[in-house]
PDB file of C-alpha atoms in Angstrom:
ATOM      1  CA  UNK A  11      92.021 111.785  90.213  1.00  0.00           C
ATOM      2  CA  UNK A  12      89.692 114.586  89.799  1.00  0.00           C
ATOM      3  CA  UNK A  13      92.376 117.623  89.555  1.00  0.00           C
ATOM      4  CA  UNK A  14      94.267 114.961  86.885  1.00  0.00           C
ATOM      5  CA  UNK A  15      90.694 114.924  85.030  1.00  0.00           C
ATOM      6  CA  UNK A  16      90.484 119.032  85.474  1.00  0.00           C
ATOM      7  CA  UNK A  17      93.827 119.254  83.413  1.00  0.00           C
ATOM      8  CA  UNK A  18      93.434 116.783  80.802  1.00  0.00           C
ATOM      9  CA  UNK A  19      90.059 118.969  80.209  1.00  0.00           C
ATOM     10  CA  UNK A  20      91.283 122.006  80.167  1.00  0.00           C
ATOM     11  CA  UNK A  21      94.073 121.247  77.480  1.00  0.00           C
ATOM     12  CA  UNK A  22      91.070 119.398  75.626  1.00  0.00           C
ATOM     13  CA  UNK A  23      89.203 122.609  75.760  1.00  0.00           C
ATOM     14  CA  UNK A  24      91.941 124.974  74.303  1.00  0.00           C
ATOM     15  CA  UNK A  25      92.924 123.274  70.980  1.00  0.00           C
ATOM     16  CA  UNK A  26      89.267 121.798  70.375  1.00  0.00           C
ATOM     17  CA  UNK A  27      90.711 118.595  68.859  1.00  0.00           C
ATOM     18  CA  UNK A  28      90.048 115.183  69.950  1.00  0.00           C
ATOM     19  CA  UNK A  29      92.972 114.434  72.572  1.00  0.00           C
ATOM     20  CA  UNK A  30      93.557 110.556  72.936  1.00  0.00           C
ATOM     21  CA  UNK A  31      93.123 108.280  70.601  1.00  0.00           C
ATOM     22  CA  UNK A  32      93.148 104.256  71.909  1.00  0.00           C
ATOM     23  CA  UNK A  33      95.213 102.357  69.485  1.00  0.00           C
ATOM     24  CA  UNK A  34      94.269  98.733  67.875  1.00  0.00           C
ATOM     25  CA  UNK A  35      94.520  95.169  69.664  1.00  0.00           C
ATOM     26  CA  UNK A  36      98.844  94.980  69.546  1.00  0.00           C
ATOM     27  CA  UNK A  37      99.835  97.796  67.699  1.00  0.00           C
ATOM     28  CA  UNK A  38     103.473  99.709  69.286  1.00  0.00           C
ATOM     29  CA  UNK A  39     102.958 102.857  67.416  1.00  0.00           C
ATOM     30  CA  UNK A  40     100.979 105.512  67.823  1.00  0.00           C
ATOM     31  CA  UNK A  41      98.757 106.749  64.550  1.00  0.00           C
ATOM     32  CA  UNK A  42      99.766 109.925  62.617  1.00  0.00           C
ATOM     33  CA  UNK A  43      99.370 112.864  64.248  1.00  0.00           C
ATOM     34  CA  UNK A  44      99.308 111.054  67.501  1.00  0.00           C
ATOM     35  CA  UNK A  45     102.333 110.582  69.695  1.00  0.00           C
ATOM     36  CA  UNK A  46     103.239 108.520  73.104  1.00  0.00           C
ATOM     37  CA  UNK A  47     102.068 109.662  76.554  1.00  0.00           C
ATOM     38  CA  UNK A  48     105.561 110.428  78.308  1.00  0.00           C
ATOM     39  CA  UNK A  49     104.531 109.779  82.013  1.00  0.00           C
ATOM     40  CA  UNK A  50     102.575 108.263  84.773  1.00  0.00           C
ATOM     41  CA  UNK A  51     100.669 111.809  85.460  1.00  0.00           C
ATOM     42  CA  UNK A  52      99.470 112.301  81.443  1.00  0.00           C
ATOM     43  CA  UNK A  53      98.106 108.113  81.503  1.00  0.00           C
ATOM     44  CA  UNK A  54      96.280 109.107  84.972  1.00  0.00           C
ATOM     45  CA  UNK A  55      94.992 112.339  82.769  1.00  0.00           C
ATOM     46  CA  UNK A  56      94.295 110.137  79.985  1.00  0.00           C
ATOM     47  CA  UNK A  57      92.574 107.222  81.185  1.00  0.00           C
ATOM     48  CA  UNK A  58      90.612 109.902  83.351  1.00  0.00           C
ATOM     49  CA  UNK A  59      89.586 111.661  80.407  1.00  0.00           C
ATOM     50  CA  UNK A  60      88.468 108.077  78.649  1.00  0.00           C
ATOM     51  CA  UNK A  61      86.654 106.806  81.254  1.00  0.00           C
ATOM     52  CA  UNK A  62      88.885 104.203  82.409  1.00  0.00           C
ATOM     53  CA  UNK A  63      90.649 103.216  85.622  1.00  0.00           C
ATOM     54  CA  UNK A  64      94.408 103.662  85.818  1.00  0.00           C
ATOM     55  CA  UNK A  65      95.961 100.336  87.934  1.00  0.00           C
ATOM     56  CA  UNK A  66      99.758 101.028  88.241  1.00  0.00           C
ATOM     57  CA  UNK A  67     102.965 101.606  86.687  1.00  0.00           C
ATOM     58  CA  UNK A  68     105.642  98.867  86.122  1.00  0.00           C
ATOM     59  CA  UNK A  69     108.441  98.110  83.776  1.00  0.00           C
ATOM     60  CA  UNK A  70     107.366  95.060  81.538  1.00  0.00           C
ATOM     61  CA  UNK A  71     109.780  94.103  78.508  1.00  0.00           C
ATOM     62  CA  UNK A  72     106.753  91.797  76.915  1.00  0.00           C
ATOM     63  CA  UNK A  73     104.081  94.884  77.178  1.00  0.00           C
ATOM     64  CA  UNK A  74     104.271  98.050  74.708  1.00  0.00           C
ATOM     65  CA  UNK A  75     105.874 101.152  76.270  1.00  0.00           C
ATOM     66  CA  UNK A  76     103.869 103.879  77.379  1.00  0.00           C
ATOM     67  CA  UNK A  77     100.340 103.803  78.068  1.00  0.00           C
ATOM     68  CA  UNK A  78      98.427 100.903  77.246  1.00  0.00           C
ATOM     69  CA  UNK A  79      95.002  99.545  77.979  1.00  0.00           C
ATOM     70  CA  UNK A  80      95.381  95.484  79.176  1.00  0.00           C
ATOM     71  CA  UNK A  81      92.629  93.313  81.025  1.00  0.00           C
ATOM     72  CA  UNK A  82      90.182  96.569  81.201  1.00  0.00           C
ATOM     73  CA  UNK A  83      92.852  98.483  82.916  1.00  0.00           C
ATOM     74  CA  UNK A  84      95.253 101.127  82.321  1.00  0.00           C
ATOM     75  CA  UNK A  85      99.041 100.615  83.346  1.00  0.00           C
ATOM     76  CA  UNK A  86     102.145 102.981  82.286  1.00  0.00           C
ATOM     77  CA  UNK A  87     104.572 101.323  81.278  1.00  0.00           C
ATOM     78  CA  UNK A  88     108.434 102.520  82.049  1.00  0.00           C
ATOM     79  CA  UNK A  89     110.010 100.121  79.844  1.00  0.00           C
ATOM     80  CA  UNK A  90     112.852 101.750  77.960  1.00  0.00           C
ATOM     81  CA  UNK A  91     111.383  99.760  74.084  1.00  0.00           C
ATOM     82  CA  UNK A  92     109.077  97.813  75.537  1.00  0.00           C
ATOM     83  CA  UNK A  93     107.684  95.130  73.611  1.00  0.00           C
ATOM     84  CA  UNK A  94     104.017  93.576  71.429  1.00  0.00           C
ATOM     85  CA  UNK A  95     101.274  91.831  72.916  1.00  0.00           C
ATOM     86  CA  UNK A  96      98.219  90.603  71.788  1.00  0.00           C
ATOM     87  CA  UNK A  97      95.999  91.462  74.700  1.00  0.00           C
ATOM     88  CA  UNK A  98      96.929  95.480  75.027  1.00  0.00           C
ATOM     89  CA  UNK A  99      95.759  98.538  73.345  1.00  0.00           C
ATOM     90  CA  UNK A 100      98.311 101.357  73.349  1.00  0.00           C
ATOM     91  CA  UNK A 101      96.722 104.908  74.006  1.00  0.00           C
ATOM     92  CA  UNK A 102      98.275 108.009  72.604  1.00  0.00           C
ATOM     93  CA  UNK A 103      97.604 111.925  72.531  1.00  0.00           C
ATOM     94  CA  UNK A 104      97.298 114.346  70.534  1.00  0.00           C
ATOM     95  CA  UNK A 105     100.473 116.073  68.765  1.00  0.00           C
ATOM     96  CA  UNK A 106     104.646 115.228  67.918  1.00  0.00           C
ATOM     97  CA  UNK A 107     106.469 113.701  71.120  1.00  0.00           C
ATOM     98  CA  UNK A 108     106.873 116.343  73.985  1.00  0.00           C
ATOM     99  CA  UNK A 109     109.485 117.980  74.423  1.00  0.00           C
ATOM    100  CA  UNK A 110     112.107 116.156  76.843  1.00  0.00           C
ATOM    101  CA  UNK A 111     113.259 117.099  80.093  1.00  0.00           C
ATOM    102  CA  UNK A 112     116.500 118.272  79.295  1.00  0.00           C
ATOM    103  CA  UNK A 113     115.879 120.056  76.393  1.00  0.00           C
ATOM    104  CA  UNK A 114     117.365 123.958  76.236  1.00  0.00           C
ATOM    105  CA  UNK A 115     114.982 126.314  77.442  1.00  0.00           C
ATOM    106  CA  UNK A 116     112.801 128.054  74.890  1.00  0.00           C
ATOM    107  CA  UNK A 117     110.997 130.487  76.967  1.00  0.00           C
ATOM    108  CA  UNK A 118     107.629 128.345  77.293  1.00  0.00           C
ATOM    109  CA  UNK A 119     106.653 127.449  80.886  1.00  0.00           C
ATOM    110  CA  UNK A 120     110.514 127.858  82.069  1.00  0.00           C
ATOM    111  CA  UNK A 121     109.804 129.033  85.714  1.00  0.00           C
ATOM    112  CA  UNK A 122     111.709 126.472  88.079  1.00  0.00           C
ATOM    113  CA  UNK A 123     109.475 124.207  90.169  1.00  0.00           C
ATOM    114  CA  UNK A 124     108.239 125.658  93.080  1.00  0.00           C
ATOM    115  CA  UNK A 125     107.589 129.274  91.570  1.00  0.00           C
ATOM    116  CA  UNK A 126     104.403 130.600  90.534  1.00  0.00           C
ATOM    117  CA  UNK A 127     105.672 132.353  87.970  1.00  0.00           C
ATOM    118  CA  UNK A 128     109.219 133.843  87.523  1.00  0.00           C
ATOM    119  CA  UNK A 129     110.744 136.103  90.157  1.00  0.00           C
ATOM    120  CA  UNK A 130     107.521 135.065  92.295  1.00  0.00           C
ATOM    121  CA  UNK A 131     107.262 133.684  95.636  1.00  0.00           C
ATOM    122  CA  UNK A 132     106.933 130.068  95.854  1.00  0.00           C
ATOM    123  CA  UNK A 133     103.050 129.124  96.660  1.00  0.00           C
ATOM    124  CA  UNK A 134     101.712 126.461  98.688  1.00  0.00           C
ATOM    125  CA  UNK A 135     100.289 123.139  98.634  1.00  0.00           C
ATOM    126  CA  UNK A 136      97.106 124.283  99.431  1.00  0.00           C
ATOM    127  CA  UNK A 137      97.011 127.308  96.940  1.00  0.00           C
ATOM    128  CA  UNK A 138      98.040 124.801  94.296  1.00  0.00           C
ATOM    129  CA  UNK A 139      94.801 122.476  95.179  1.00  0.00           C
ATOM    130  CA  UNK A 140      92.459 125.771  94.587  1.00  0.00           C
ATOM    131  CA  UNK A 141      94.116 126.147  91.289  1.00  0.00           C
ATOM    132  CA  UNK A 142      93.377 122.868  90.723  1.00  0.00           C
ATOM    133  CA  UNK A 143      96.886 121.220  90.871  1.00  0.00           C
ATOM    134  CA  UNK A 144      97.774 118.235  93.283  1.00  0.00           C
ATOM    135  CA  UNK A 145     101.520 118.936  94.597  1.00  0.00           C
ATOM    136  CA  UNK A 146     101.309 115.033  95.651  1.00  0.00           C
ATOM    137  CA  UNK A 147     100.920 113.718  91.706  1.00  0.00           C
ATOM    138  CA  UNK A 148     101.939 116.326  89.575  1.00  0.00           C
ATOM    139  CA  UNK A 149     104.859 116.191  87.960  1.00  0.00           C
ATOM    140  CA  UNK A 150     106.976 118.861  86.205  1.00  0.00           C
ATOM    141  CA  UNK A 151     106.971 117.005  82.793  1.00  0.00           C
ATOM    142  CA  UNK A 152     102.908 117.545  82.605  1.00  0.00           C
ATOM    143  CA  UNK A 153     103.579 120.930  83.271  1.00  0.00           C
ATOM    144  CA  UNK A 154     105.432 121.164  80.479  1.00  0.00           C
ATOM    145  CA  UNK A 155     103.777 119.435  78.095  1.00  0.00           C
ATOM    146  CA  UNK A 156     100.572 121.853  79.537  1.00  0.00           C
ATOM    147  CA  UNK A 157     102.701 124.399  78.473  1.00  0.00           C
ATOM    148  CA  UNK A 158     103.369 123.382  75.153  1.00  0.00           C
ATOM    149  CA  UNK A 159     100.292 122.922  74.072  1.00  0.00           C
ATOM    150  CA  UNK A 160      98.869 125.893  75.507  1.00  0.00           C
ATOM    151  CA  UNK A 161     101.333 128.341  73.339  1.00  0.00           C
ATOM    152  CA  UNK A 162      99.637 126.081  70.468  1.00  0.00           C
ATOM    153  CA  UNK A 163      96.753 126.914  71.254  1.00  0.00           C
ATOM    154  CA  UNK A 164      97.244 130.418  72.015  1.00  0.00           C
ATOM    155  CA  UNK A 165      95.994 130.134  75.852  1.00  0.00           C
ATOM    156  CA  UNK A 166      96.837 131.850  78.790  1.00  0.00           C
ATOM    157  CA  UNK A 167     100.599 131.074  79.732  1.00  0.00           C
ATOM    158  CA  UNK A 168      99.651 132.190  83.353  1.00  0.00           C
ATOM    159  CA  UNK A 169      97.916 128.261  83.663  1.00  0.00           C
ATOM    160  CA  UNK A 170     101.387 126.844  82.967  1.00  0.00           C
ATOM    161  CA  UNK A 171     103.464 128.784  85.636  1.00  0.00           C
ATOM    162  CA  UNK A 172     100.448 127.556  88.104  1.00  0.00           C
ATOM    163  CA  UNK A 173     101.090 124.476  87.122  1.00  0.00           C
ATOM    164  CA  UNK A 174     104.997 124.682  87.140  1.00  0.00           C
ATOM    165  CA  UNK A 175     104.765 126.362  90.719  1.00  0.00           C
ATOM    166  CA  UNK A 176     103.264 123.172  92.110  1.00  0.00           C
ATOM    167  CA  UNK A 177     104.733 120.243  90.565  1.00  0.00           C
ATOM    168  CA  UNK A 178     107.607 117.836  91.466  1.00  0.00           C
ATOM    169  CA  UNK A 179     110.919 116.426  89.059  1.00  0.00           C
ATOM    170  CA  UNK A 180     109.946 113.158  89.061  1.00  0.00           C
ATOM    171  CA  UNK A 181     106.955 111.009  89.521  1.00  0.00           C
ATOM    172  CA  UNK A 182     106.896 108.253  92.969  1.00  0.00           C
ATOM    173  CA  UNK A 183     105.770 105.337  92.534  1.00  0.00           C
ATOM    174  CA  UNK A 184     103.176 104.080  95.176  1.00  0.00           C
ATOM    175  CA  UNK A 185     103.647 101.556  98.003  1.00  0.00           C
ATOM    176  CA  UNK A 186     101.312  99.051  99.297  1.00  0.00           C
ATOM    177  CA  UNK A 187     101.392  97.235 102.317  1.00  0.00           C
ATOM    178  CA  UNK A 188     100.601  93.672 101.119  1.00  0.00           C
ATOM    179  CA  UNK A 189     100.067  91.971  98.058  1.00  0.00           C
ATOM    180  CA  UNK A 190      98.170  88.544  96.430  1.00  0.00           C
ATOM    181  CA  UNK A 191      99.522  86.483  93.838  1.00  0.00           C
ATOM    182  CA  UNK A 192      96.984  84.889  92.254  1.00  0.00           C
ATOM    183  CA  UNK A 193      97.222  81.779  90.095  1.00  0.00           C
ATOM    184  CA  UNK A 194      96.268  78.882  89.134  1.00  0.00           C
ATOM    185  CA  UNK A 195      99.198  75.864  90.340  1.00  0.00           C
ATOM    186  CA  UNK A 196      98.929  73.974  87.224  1.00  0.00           C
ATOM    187  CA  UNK A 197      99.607  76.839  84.894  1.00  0.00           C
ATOM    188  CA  UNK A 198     103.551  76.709  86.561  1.00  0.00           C
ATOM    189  CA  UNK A 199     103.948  73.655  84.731  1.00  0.00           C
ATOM    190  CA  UNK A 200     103.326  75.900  81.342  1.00  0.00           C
ATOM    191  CA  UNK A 201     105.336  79.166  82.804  1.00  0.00           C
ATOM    192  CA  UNK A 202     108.222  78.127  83.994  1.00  0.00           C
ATOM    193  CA  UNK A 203     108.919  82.220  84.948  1.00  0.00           C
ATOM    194  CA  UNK A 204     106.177  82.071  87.067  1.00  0.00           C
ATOM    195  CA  UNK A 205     107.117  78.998  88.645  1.00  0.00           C
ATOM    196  CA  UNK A 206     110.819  79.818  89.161  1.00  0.00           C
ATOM    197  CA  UNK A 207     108.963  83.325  90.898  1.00  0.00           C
ATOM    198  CA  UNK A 208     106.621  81.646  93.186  1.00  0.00           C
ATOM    199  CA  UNK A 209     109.382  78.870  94.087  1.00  0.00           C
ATOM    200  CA  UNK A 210     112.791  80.815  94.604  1.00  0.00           C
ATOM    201  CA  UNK A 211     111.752  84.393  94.656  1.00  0.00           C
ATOM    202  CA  UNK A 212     108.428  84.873  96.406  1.00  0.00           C
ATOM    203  CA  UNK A 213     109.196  83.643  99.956  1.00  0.00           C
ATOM    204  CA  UNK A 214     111.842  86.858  99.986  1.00  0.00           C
ATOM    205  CA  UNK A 215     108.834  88.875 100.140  1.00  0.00           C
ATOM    206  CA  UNK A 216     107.198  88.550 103.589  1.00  0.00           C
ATOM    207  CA  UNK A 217     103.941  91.021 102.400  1.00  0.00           C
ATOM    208  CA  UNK A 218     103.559  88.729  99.526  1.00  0.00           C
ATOM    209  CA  UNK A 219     101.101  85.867  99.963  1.00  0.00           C
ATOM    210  CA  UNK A 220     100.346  83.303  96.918  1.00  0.00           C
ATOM    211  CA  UNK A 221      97.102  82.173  96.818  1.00  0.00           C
ATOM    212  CA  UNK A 222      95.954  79.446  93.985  1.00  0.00           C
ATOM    213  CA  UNK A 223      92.796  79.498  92.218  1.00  0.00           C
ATOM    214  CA  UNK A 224      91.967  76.863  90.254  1.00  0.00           C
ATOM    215  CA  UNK A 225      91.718  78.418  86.196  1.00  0.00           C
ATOM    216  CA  UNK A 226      92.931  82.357  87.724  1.00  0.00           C
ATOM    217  CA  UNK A 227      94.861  83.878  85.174  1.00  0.00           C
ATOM    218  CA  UNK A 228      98.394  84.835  86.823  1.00  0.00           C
ATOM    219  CA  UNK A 229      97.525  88.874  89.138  1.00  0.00           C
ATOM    220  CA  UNK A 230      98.826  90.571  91.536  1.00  0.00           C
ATOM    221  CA  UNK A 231      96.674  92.806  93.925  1.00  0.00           C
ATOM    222  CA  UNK A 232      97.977  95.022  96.375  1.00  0.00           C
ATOM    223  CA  UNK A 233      96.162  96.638  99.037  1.00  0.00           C
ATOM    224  CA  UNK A 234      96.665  99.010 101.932  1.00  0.00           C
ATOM    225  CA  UNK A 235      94.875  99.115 105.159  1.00  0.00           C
ATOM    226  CA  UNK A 236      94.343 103.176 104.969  1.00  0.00           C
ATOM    227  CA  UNK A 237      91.977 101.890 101.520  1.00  0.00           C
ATOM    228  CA  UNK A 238      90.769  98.997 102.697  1.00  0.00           C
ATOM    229  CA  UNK A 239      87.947  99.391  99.945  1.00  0.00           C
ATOM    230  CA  UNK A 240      90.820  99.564  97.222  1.00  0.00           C
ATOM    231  CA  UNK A 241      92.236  96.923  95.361  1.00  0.00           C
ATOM    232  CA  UNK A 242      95.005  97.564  92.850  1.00  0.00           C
ATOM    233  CA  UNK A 243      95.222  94.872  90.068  1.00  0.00           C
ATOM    234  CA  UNK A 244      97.881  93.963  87.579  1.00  0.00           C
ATOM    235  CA  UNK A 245      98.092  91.032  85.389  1.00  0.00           C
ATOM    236  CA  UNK A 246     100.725  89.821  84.966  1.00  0.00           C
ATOM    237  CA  UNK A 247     100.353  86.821  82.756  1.00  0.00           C
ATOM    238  CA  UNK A 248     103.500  86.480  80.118  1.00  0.00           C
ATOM    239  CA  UNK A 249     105.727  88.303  83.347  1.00  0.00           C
ATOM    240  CA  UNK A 250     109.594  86.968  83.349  1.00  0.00           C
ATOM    241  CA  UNK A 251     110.668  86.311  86.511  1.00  0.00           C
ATOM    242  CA  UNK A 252     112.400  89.250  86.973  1.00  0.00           C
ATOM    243  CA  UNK A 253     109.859  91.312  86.005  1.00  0.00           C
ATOM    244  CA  UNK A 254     107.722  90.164  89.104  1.00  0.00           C
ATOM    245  CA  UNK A 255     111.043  90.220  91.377  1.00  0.00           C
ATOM    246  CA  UNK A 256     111.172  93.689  90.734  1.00  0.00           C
ATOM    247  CA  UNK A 257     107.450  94.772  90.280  1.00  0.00           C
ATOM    248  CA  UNK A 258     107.362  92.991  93.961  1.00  0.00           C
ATOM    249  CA  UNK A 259     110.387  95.278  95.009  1.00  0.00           C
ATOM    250  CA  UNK A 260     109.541  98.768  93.712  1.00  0.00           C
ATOM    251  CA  UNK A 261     105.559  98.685  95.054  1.00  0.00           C
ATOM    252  CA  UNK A 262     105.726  96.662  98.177  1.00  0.00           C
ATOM    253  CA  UNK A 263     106.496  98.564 101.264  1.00  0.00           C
ATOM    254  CA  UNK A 264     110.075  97.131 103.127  1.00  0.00           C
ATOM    255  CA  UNK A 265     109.964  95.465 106.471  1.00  0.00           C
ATOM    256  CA  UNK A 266     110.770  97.614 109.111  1.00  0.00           C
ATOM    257  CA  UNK A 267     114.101  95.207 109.381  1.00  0.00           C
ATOM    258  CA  UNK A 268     115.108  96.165 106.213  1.00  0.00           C
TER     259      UNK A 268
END
């Protein structure tokens, strides 16, 4: 997302410090000086900035929290702990964890959403997209963070109210209309998760259609028809079963029976 790109550089440019740093083959920390990205917005931002295409988010015990690089992709994970693996690359920014949600108000970039800057009328969606903020993906907690690093810095404060006048609590996660679970049929008698998945679980998914190719590691790609040149991957190799139950759940769109 190009506005995501326009904020990640813009923070880059005030504190003139490298901004990401991608983490070793299975490391869970983050280096020193170097803390987690908090939300699905900042990994957009970051794997933006890196050069890399974000995928998704999902909640994956087996993968580290956060976000983290896997199969040439980058996915956030929501994952309260999360977990190691030996395929992923964790990617971390600049600076001490961010301030939390629900932390008191210290006076930096405390406007409510909605506001362009306090005791200021609200400003639209459009007006946000010329000051290079996209109402649709922005969330309040990037705002914040902008915020934060911008009184670092010493910037303008006037970037963070924009920002904080067109964001959202909350980030939502993205629907698709059908999905392809790809894998090979002699790897269920390996992964018995997978097996129980495609067995008892998949056929509750009518959008969901498994499709065996011989030597495929386990994926799942969604689609839409509005992007029919888009294909949304996520491997899911290692995946309990009720990791895919609910991956299936929270990014395919319900039947209109349901």
């Amino acid at each position: 997302c190009a506005v995501l790109a326009a904020i990640a550089a813009r923070v880059a440019a005030s504190d003139g410090a490298e901004l990401y740093r991608v983490g070793e083959v299975g490391e869970v920390a983050c280096p020193e000086g170097f803390a987690h990205i908090p939300d699905e917005t900042l990994c957009r931002a970051a794997a933006t900035q890196l050069g890399m295409e974000f995928a998704l988010s999902y909640s994956v015990a087996g993968y580290p929290r956060g976000c983290v690089w896997a199969d040439s992709l980058v996915y956030f994970n929501t994952h309260a702990t999360g977990g190691q693996h030996d395929a992923t690359k964790l990617i971390c920014q600049v600076g001490t964890a961010p301030v939390p949600d629900d932390a008191e108000d210290d006076g930096v970039g405390s406007c409510p959403a909605g506001q362009a800057s306090c005791g200021d009328a609200p400003i639209n969606a459009t007006d946000c997209l010329l000051r290079g903020f996209d109402t649709e993906r922005l969330v309040c907690s990037t705002c914040r963070l902008l915020a934060e690093r911008l009184t670092e810095a010493g910037g303008a404060k006037g970037m963070a109210d924009d920002c904080l006048a067109c964001c959202r609590e909350g980030a939502i996660a993205e629907r698709f209309e059908s999905a392809k679970l790809i894998a090979d049929a002699s790897a269920q008698e390996k992964d018995q998760d997978l097996h129980d998945f495609i067995k008892r679980k998949a056929p509750l998914f009518s959008r969901l259609e498994v499709v065996y190719q011989e030597g495929a590691k386990p994926a799942i790609e969604l689609e839409r028809s509005d992007q029919p040149d888009r294909i949304v991957r996520a491997d899911v190799a290692g995946w309990k079963s009720e990791h895919l139950f609910q991956f299936a759940s929270e990014r395919l769109e319900k039947d209109d029976a349901a």
